[in-house]
C-alpha angles and dihedrals in degrees: 000000000000092000091049090053091050089049092051091049091049092048091049091049091052092048092050091048091051091047093050091045091053092048092050096047103029093122090059097057101072123248114327116187130198117194115235095181136350122189120216112264142156127269124284116270133198124239086185113179097357129098093225103113090130090063096043092049091044095051090047088053093050091046090054091047089055091052091049089053092051094254122143120270111265135177106228123207114251093187093060086063092046093050093050094046093052090050091055096040094057100064092043091052091050094046089051088051090237095307095124136058122285117180146092097286127095146171127250093262090066089075091054092044095053094042090051098042102034108010133224135294132199118250090238090061096043116020091165101222118114097152129081099277135098093214135037112287111169107164096105095041093049092049095046092049093047091052091048096054091041089056090051092050092048086057100195090178089060087232127066113233121234092235103057093099091054088058092050093047091048090053092051090050091047090060102033104024134252112298112241116242089203135002144174120248124178091346098310133101119239143168117214088259096050091043090056094047105031104032103025098032090216116154111179090205089071092068135069136187118230136186140168123233133137099217087082129043118271120249093024128098120246139171107261112226103232123127096238092057090096092153091055087231120185126245125200112236125221135160114274093250089057093045088057090044090055092053093046091048092049094052092043090054093047099259122130122219132229107224135196119189147154112267100183095096118111087231093061120115100259092122131078090264096073098219132135114193142148107227117209104238091196093058104053120162103246096185110150090000126101114222090236090058090050093049090052092059120101118250089251092055091046091053090048092052092045096051101042085105092195090143138014113291134200109261135211119269102241117213131182089257094052094052091046092052090051091052095046092048089048092238083123113054134165097264113145143013121217141162125251108211106163154354130253141167132219126228090275093054096253113148124237135178116236108230131199110212130194101228096098122237094336104142147029090279094058096248099323128101141182120244117196120230091246089055091050092049093047104041108028114117096178147335135209118214139168107263090231090064095058115100111257094239092057093042089057091052090051092045091232 
């Protein structure tokens, strides 16, 4: 009994020593994340060599909404959305005589627009690959389509024919496949519209896109000036603190968030680490480095040292003014759409959003990454949320 007691005391002493050691050296152990909340969602997919992140993120968002509503798990077709968007982009581009964007990209609203106007289709019914590839490779298709609509706009016949759109639509179908007008799924007959409403339970009117910029009034909708907003869709505008509050409220209530952000920052999660942060360049850790030595480094070497991200770093405090300046200077652009599915904290207690990406199993986190709250505040261009997830006080201001 005495030896057992001594053993317990020794074990406790070792545990405490380990705990104190961890607390004292936690910054030196790389990023360690503890999940606070993760909302049920579907597996990571791979957009591969296609610029269709908006569709992959959007279908992931709808799939998670279905799970939240108690619907069965389903793999929705991203390429159905892409096909329908291209079909509607072409005539608008021609009517605008080429003075609008035509390409594979899109904004978050495009998912709501297609779901509402055309519906949804399961991946098994419409995989969207008719060419000799296993994954999505769109370079040739995108280029061919762009040249076709450009030729129509140039109008060398001095009169646009009534059949040009048939040629464009046939080309889309040649690459992606003909969209089914009706199909059978799990023993029942559907159209894309009835599948969206009856099977999926998705009503696009339940969702809204929101952003935060000062060049338009808060609490009023406006057309966000980004090239991929070909529909000139409106975004509700709130202060950045409230944009973050909406996301936090959504996750707390069990709703995921569709997220669009700039990914050109060096601190974005393009590495194996799966981290997106905004290091504070004015608060560098100078341990074991004289300031003179730091000052002697080239800018490239400074950047390399700053963005090693081998341990948690102090981040910038992001204000409304800072994010606006980055947008106006085009340091923040509408690059990439992703899916926020949870909340986590690092070993220092800093809060991050867990993000599901659409690049397949590309990193140590199997296609997920953690975006810090400063990164979200700085680089978010827009979000889409279920209206029910928005705090009541903000909903009243937006008149939703």
